[in-house]
Coordinates of C-alpha atoms and ligand atoms in Angstrom, one line a residue:
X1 CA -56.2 9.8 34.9
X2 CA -53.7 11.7 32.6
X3 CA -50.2 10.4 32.0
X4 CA -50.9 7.0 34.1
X5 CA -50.1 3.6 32.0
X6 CA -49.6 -0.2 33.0
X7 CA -46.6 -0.5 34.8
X8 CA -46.6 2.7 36.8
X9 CA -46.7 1.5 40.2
X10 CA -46.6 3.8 43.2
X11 CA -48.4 7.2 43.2
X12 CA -47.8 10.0 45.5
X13 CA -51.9 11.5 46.2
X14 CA -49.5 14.3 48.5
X15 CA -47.5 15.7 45.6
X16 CA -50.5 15.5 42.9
X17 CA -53.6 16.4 42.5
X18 CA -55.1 13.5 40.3
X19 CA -53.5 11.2 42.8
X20 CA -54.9 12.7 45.8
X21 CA -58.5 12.4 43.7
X22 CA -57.2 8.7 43.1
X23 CA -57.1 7.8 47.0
X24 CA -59.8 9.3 47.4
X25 CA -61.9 7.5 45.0
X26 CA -60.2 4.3 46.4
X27 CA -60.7 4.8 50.2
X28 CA -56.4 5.0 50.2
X29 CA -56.0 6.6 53.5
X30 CA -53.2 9.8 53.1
X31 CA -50.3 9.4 55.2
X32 CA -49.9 13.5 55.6
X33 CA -46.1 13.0 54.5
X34 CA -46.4 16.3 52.3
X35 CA -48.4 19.0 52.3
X36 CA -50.8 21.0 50.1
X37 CA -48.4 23.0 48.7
X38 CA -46.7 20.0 47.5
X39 CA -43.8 20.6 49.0
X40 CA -42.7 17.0 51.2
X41 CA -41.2 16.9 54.7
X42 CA -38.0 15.2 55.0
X43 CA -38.5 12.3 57.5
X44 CA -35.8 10.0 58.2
X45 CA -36.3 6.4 56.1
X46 CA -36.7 3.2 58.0
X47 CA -33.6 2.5 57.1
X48 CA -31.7 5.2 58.4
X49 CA -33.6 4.0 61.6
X50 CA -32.1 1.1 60.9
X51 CA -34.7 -1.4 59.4
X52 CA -33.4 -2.8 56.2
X53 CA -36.0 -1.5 53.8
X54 CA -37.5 -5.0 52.8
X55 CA -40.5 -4.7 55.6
X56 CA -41.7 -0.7 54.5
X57 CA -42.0 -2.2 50.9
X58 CA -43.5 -5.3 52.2
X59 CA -46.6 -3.0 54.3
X60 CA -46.7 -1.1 51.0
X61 CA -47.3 -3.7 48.8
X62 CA -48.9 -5.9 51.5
X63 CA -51.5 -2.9 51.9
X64 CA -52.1 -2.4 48.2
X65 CA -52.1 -6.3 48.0
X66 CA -54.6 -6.4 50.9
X67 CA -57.1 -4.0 49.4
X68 CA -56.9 -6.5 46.2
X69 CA -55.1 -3.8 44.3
X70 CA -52.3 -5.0 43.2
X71 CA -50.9 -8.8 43.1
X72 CA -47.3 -9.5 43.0
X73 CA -45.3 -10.4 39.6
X74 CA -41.3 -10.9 39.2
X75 CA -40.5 -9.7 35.8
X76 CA -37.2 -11.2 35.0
X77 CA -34.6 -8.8 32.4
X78 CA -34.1 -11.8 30.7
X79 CA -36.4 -12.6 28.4
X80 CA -37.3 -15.8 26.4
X81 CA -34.8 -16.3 23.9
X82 CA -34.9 -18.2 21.0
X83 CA -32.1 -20.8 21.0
X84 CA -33.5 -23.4 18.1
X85 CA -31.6 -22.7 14.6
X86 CA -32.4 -23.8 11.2
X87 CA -29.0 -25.1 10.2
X88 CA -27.5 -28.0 9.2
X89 CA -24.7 -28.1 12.0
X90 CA -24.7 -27.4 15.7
X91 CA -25.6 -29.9 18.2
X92 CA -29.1 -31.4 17.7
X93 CA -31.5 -30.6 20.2
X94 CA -32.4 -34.3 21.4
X95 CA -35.9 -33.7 21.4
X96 CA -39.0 -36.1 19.8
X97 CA -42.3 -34.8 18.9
X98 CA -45.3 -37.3 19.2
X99 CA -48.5 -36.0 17.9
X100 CA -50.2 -38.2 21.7
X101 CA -47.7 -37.1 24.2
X102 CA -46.1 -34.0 22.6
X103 CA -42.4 -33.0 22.7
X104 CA -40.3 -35.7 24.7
X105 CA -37.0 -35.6 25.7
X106 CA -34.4 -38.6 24.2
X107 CA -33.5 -41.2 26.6
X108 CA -30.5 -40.3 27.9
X109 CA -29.0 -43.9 27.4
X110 CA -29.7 -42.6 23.5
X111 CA -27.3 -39.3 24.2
X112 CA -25.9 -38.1 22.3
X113 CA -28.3 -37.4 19.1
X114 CA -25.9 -37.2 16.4
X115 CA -26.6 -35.3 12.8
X116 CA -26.9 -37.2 10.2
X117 CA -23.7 -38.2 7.6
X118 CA -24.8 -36.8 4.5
X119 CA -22.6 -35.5 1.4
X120 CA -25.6 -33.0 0.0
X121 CA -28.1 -31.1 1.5
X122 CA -31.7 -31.6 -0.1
X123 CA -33.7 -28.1 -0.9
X124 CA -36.2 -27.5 1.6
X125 CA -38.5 -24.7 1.8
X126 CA -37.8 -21.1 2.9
X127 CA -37.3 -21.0 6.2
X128 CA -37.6 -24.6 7.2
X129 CA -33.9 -26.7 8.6
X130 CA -32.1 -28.2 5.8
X131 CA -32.2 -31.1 8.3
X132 CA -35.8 -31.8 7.8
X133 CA -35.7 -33.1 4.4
X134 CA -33.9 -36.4 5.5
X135 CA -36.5 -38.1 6.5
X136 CA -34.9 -41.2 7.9
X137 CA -33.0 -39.4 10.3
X138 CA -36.1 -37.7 11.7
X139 CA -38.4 -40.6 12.1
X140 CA -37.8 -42.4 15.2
X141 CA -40.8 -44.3 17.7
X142 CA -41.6 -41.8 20.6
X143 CA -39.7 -42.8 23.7
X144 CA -43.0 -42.6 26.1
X145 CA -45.6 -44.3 24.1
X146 CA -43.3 -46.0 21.4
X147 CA -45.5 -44.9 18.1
X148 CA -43.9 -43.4 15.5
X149 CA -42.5 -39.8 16.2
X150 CA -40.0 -36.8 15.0
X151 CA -37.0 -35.8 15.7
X152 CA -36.6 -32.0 16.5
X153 CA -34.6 -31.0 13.5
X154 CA -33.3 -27.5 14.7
X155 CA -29.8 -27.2 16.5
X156 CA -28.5 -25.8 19.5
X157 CA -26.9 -22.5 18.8
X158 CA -23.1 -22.4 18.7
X159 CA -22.3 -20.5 22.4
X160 CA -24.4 -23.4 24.1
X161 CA -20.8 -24.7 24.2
X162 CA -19.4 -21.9 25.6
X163 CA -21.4 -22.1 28.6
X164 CA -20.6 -25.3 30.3
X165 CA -17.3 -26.3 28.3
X166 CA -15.3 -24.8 31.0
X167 CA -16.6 -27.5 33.4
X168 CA -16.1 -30.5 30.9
X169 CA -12.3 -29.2 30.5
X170 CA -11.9 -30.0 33.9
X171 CA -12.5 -33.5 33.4
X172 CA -12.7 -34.8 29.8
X173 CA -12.6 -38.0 29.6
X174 CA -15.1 -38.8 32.2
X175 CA -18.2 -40.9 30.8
X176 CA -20.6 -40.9 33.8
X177 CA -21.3 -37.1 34.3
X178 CA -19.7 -33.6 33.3
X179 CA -16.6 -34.0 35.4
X180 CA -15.9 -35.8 38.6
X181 CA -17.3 -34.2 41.7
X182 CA -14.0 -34.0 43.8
X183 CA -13.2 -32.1 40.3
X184 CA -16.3 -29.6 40.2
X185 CA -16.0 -29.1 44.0
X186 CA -12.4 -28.4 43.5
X187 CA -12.1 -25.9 40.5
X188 CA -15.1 -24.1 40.0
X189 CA -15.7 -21.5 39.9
X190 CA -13.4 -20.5 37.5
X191 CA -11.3 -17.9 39.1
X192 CA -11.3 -15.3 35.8
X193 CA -13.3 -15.1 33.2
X194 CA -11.6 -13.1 30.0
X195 CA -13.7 -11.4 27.7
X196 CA -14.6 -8.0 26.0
X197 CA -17.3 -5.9 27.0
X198 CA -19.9 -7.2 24.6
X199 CA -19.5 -10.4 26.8
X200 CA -21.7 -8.9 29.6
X201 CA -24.3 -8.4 27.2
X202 CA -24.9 -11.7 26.0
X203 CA -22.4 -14.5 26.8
X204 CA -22.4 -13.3 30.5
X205 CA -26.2 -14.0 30.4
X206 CA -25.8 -17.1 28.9
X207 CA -23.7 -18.3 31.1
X208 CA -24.6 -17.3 34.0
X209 CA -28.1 -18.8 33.3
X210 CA -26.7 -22.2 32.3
X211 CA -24.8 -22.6 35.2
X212 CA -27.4 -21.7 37.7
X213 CA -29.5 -24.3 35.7
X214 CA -27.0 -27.0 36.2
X215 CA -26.6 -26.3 39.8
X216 CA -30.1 -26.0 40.6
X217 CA -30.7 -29.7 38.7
X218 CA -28.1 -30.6 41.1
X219 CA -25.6 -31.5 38.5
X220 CA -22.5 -28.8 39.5
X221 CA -22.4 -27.6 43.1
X222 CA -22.3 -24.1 42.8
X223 CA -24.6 -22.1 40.6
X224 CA -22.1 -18.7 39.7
X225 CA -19.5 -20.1 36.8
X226 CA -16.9 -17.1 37.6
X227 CA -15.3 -15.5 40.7
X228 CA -14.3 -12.4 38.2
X229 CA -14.5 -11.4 35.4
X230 CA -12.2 -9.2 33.1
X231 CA -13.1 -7.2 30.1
X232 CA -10.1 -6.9 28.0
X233 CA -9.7 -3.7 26.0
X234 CA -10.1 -3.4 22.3
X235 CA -7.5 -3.5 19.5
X236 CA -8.0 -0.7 17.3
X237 CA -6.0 0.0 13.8
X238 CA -6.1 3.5 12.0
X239 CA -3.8 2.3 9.3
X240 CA -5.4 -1.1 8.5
X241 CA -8.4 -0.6 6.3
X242 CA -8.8 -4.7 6.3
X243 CA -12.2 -6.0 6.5
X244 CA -15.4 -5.8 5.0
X245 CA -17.0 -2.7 4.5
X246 CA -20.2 -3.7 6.6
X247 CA -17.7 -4.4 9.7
X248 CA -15.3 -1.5 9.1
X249 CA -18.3 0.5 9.4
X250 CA -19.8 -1.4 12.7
X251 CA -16.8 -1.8 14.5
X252 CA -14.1 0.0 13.0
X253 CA -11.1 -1.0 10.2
X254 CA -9.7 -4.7 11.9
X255 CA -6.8 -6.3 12.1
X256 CA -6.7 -9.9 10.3
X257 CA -4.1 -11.4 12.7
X258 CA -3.3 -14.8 10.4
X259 CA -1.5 -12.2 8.4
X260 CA 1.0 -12.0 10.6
X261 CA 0.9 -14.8 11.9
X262 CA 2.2 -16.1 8.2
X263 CA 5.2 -13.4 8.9
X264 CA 6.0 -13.2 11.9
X265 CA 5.0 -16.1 13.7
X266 CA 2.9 -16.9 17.2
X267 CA 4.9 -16.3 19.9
X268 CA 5.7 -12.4 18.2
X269 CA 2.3 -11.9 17.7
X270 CA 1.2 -13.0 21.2
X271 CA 4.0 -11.1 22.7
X272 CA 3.4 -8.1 20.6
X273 CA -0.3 -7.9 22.3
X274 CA 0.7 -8.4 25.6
X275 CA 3.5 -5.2 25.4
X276 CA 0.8 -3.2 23.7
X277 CA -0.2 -2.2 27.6
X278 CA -2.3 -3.0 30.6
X279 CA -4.9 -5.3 28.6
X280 CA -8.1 -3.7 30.4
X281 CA -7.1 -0.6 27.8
X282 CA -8.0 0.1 24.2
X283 CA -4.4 -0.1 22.0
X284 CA -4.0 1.4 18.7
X285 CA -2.3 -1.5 16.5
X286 CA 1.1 -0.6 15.1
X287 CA 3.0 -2.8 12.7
X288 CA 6.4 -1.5 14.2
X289 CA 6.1 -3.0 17.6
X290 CA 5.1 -6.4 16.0
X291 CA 8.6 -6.2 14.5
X292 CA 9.7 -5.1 17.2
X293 CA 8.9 -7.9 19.1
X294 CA 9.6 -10.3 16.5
X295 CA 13.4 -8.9 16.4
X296 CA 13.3 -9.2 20.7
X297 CA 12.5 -12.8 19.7
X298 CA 15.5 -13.0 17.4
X299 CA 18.0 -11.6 20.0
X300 CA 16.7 -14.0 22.8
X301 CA 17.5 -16.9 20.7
X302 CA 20.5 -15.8 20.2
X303 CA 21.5 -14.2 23.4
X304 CA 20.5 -17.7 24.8
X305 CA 22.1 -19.8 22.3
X306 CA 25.4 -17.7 23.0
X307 CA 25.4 -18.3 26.5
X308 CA 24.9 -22.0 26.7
X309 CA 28.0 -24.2 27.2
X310 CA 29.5 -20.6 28.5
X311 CA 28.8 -20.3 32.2
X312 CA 31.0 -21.9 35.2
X313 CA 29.4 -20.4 38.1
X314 CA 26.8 -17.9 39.1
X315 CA 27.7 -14.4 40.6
X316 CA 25.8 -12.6 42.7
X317 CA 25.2 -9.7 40.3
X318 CA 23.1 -12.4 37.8
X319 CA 21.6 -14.3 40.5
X320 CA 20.2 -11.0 41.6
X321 CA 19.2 -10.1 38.1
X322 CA 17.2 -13.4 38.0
X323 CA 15.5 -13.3 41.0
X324 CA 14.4 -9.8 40.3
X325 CA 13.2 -11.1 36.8
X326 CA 10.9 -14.2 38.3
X327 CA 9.7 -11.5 40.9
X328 CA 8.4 -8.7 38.0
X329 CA 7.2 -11.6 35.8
X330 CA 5.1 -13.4 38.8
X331 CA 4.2 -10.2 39.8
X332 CA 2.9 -8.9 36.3
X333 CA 1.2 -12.6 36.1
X334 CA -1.3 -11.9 39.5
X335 CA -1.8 -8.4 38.7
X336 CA -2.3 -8.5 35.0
X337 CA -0.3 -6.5 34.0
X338 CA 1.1 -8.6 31.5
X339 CA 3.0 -5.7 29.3
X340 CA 5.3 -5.2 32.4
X341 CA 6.2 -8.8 32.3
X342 CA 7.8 -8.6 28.4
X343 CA 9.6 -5.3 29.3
X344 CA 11.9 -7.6 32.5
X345 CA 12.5 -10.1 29.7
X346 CA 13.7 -7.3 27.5
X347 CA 15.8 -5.8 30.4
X348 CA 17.3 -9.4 31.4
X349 CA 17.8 -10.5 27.1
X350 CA 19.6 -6.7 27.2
X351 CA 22.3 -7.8 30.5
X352 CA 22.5 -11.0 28.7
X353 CA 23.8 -9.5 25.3
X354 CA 26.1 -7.2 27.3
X355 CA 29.7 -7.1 28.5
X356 CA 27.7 -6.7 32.1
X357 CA 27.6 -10.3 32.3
X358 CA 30.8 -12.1 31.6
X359 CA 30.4 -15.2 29.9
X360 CA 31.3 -17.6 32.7
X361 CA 29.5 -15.8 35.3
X362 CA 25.9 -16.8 34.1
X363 CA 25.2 -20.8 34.3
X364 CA 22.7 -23.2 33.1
X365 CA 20.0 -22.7 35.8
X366 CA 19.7 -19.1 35.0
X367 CA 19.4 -20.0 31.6
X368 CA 17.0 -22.3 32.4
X369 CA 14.6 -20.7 35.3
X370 CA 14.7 -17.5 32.1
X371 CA 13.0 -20.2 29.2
X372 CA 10.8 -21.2 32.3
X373 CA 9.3 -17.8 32.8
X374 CA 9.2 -17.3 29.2
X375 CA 7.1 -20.1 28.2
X376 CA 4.2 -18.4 29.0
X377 CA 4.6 -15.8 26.8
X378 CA 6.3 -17.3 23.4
X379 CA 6.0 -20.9 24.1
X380 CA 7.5 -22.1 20.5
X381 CA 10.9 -19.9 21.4
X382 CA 10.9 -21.3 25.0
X383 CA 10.6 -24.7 23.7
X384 CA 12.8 -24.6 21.1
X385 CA 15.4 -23.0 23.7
X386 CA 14.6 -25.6 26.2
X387 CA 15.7 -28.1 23.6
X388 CA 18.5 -26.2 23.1
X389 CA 20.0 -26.2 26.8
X390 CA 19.8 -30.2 26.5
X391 CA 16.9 -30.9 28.6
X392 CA 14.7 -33.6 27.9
X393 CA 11.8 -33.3 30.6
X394 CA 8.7 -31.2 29.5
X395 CA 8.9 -27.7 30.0
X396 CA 5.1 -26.8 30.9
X397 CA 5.8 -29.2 33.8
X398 CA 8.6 -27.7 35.3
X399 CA 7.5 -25.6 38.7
X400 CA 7.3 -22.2 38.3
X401 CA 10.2 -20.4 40.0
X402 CA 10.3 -18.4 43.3
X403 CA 12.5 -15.4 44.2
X404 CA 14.3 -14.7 47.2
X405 CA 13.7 -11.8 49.0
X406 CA 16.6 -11.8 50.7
X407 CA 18.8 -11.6 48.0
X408 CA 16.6 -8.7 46.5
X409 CA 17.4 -6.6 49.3
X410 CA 19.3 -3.6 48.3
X411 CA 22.8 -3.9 49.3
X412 CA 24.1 -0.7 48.0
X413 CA 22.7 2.6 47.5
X414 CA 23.8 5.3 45.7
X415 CA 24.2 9.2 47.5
X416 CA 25.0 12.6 46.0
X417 CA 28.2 14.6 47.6
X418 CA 28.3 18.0 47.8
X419 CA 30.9 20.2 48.7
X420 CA 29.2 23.2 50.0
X421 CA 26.0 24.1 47.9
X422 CA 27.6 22.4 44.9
X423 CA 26.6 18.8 44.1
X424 CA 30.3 17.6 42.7
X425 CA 29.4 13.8 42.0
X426 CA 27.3 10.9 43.4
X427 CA 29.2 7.9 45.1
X428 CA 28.0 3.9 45.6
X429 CA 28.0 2.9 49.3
X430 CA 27.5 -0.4 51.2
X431 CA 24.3 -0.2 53.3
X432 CA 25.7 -1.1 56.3
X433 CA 28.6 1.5 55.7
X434 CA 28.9 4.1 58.9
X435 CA 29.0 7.2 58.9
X436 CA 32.5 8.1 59.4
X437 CA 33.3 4.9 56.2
X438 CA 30.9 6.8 54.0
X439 CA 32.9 10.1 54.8
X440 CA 36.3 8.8 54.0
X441 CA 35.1 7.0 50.8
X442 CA 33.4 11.0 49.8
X443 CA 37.1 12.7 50.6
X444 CA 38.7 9.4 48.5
X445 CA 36.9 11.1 45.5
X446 CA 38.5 13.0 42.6
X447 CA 36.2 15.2 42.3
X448 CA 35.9 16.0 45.7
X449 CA 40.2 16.1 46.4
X450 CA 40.3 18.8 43.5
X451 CA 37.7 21.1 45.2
X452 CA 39.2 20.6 48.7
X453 CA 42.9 19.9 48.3
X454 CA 41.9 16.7 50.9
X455 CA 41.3 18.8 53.9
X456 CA 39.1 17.5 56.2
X457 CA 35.3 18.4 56.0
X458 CA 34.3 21.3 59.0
X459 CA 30.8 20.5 59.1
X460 CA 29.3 17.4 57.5
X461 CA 25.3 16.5 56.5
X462 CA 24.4 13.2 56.4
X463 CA 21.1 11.7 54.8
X464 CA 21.4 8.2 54.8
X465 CA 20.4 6.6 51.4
X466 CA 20.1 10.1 50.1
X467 CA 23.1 12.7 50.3
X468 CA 26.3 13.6 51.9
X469 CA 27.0 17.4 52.1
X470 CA 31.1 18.4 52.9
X471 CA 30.9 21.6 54.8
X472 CA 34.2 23.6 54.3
X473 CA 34.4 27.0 56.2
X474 CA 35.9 30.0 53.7
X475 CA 37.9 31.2 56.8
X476 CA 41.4 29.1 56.9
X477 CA 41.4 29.6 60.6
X478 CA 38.0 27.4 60.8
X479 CA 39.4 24.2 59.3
X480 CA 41.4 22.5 62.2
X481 CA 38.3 21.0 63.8
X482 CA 37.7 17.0 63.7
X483 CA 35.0 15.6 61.5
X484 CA 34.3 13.6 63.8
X485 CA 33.7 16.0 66.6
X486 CA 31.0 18.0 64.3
X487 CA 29.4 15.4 61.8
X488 CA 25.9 15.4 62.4
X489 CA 22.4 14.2 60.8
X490 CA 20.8 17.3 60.7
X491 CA 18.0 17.9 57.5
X492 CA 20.1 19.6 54.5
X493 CA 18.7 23.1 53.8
X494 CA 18.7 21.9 49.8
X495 CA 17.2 18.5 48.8
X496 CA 18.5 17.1 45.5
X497 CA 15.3 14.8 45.4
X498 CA 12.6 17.8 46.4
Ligands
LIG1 ZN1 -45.7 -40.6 22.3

């Protein structure tokens, strides 16, 4: 039997010859699905008649398993993997060996096993745990049978943590389990998990396996850790040749971010990666939009500062402003798009340091629902602004603001006049302005009085939100007729917007 090996495990005797000798051999009956030619008839599946699948493999593998040919076996992707280290730090892995009863798990009532307080490590051999040479650490009696026994000197390896510190964060201070069970029945599973690709490799495993464990020892109620998870992109640097040469070469020249942190501070630095782009894509560092940022930073505290003390009332112009700015920063929150979110604090800082907003037109709340929404972002500034405007509660605490709608509504909207075939200008107009209003305001204009000497339209086009065309016959005789009588909504035969 050429080119057949362990783990091959369906053979088709109609499409090959050493098969068909195969079933022969065997007694395996042909099911005439092919013929000699080894061409194969299509037949519908069972599951395109409508059978899920699960009871065709079932009769195959029952048959095979029948006839004492094959037996079943789950082989698992995951592998063993080894999770003892030889190192002096990490979490011990509370574990005695007794030569009678073999390895025995601590008591937990002697949890946690704690490494011993030692100032030098004694040489041990190759390959052996620099734990193992303190001996009177390691000897202990054997929990079962009480006779002197070892510790297990090798350690947990350092993402154990990472696995099942999620769950602890919900409840830390708890003594009697890993959180509260209104707590775990409450919050998990966590609703995002963050990470980069090389998570779903190894941490996603990890994970994933650690909280089924948990669940299935009936210590968490539910067995998947994460409703979602997002891989963030990577951070890439053509003009930063920083790092060592064995990890410029595996993963490309880095950026060492405590660098800038020194210069230019947290909140830049955070806000410099979040305006880099949608964080599921790869971003090429640049120095220049740190500083960027880091000047943005600069102008808010002083656009800020400048206002505070200033503002007697709010208009409608910033209240509108606001609102729009706690609507794109929510919005850029649930959709992750967190770059849009610094470019509406840019556009609101900008109106801020304009003449756009007079100084008594923009009060405290404004100020104060902005260094809400920003404390996300650069939570140093927003603190230190908070502290600024006088208030003395904590800011993480305050809600997070809601827009209005309503006041989001367009009021206005903004239409191109023609005169003829010419576009001549483009003209604000209420909404709820009619027809006839929005024609007067158009014959009001400048531009339009110096190309019509104010005569009254002959024909007139109007798309609502969109254009207003001024017909004017070239024959003088043609120009007595009321606006009114001939104003109409037909479709313009040029569209500015086309
Ligand atoms: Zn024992």
């Amino acid at each position: 039997m050429p080119k057949i090996r362990f783990g091959a495990i369906l053979g088709m005797p109609e499409e090959n010859e050493a098969h068909r000798e195969f079933a022969h051999a065997l007694g395996i009956p042909l099911t005439g699905s092919g013929s000699a030619s080894g061409r194969r008839r299509r037949r519908p599946s069972r599951r395109r008649q409508g059978g899920d699948g699960s009871h065709e493999k079932k009769g195959l593998s029952g048959t095979l398993e029948s006839r004492g040919l094959t037996e079943p076996y789950i082989d698992y992707k995951l592998h063993d993997w080894v999770f003892d280290r030889q190192r002096f730090w990490g979490v011990p892995i509370p574990m005695v060996e007794c030569e009678d009863c073999g390895s025995v798990a601590v008591p937990e009532d002697q949890l946690p096993v704690k490494l011993p307080e030692v100032d030098q490590l004694k040489d041990v051999n190759d390959g052996e745990n620099p734990l193992s040479g303190f001996d009177e650490w390691i000897a202990v009696d054997c929990p079962a049978c009480k006779k002197p026994a070892r510790r297990c000197v090798d350690t947990m390896p350092d993402w154990i943590g990472s696995c099942w510190g999620h769950l602890r964060c919900l409840d830390p201070g708890y003594a009697n389990a890993i959180a509260q069970p209104n707590h775990l029945q409450r919050w998990t599973p966590a609703n995002l998990c963050v990470g980069g690709i090389e998570h779903a490799e190894l941490h996603l495993m990890y994970v994933r396996f650690v909280s089924h464990f948990l669940a299935d020892i009936g210590v968490t109620p539910r067995q998947e850790p994460y409703r979602r998870l997002f891989n963030q992109g990577r951070i890439r640097s053509q003009e930063s040749e920083l790092g060592s040469e064995e990890e410029v070469s595996r993963r490309g020249p880095r950026v060492i971010a405590s660098e800038y942190l020194d210069r230019y501070g947290a909140d830049a630095l955070r806000l410099h990666l979040l305006f880099m782009g949608p964080p599921q894509d790869h971003a090429e560092w640049s120095d220049e939009g740190l500083k960027g940022c880091a000047r943005f930073l600069q102008r808010t505290h002083e656009a800020i500062r400048g206002r505070i003390g200033q503002g007697k009332f709010v208009s409608r112009n910033v209240l509108v402003a606001k609102h729009r700015l706690i609507r794109r920063v929510s919005r850029a929150i649930r959709t992750y798009r967190l770059n849009k979110a610094v470019s509406a604090f840019m556009e609101f800082v900008k109106l801020l340091r304009s003449d756009e907003f007079s100084p008594e037109e923009v009060d405290k709340q404004t100020l104060k629902t902005f260094t809400i929404l920003l404390a996300p972002f650069a939570p140093h500034m927003a603190h230190e602004l908070w502290d600024q405007l006088g208030e003395s509660g904590e800011l993480t605490a305050e809600a997070w603001p809601e827009h209005s709608d309503e006041l989001l509504q367009p009021t206005e909207v903004e239409l191109a006049v023609f005169v003829n075939d010419s576009l001549v200008d483009r003209m604000t107009v209420e909404l709820e302005a009619t027809k006839n209003q929005v024609i007067d305001q158009a014959l009001e204009l400048s531009s339009v009085r110096n190309r019509t000497g104010g005569r009254s339209a002959d024909r007139v086009i109007h798309v609502p939100d969109r254009l207003l065309k001024l017909v004017f016959a070239s024959a003088e005789g043609e120009t007595g007729e009321s606006k009114d009588d001939v104003a109409s909504n037909e479709e313009p035969f040029f569209d500015p917007k086309a």
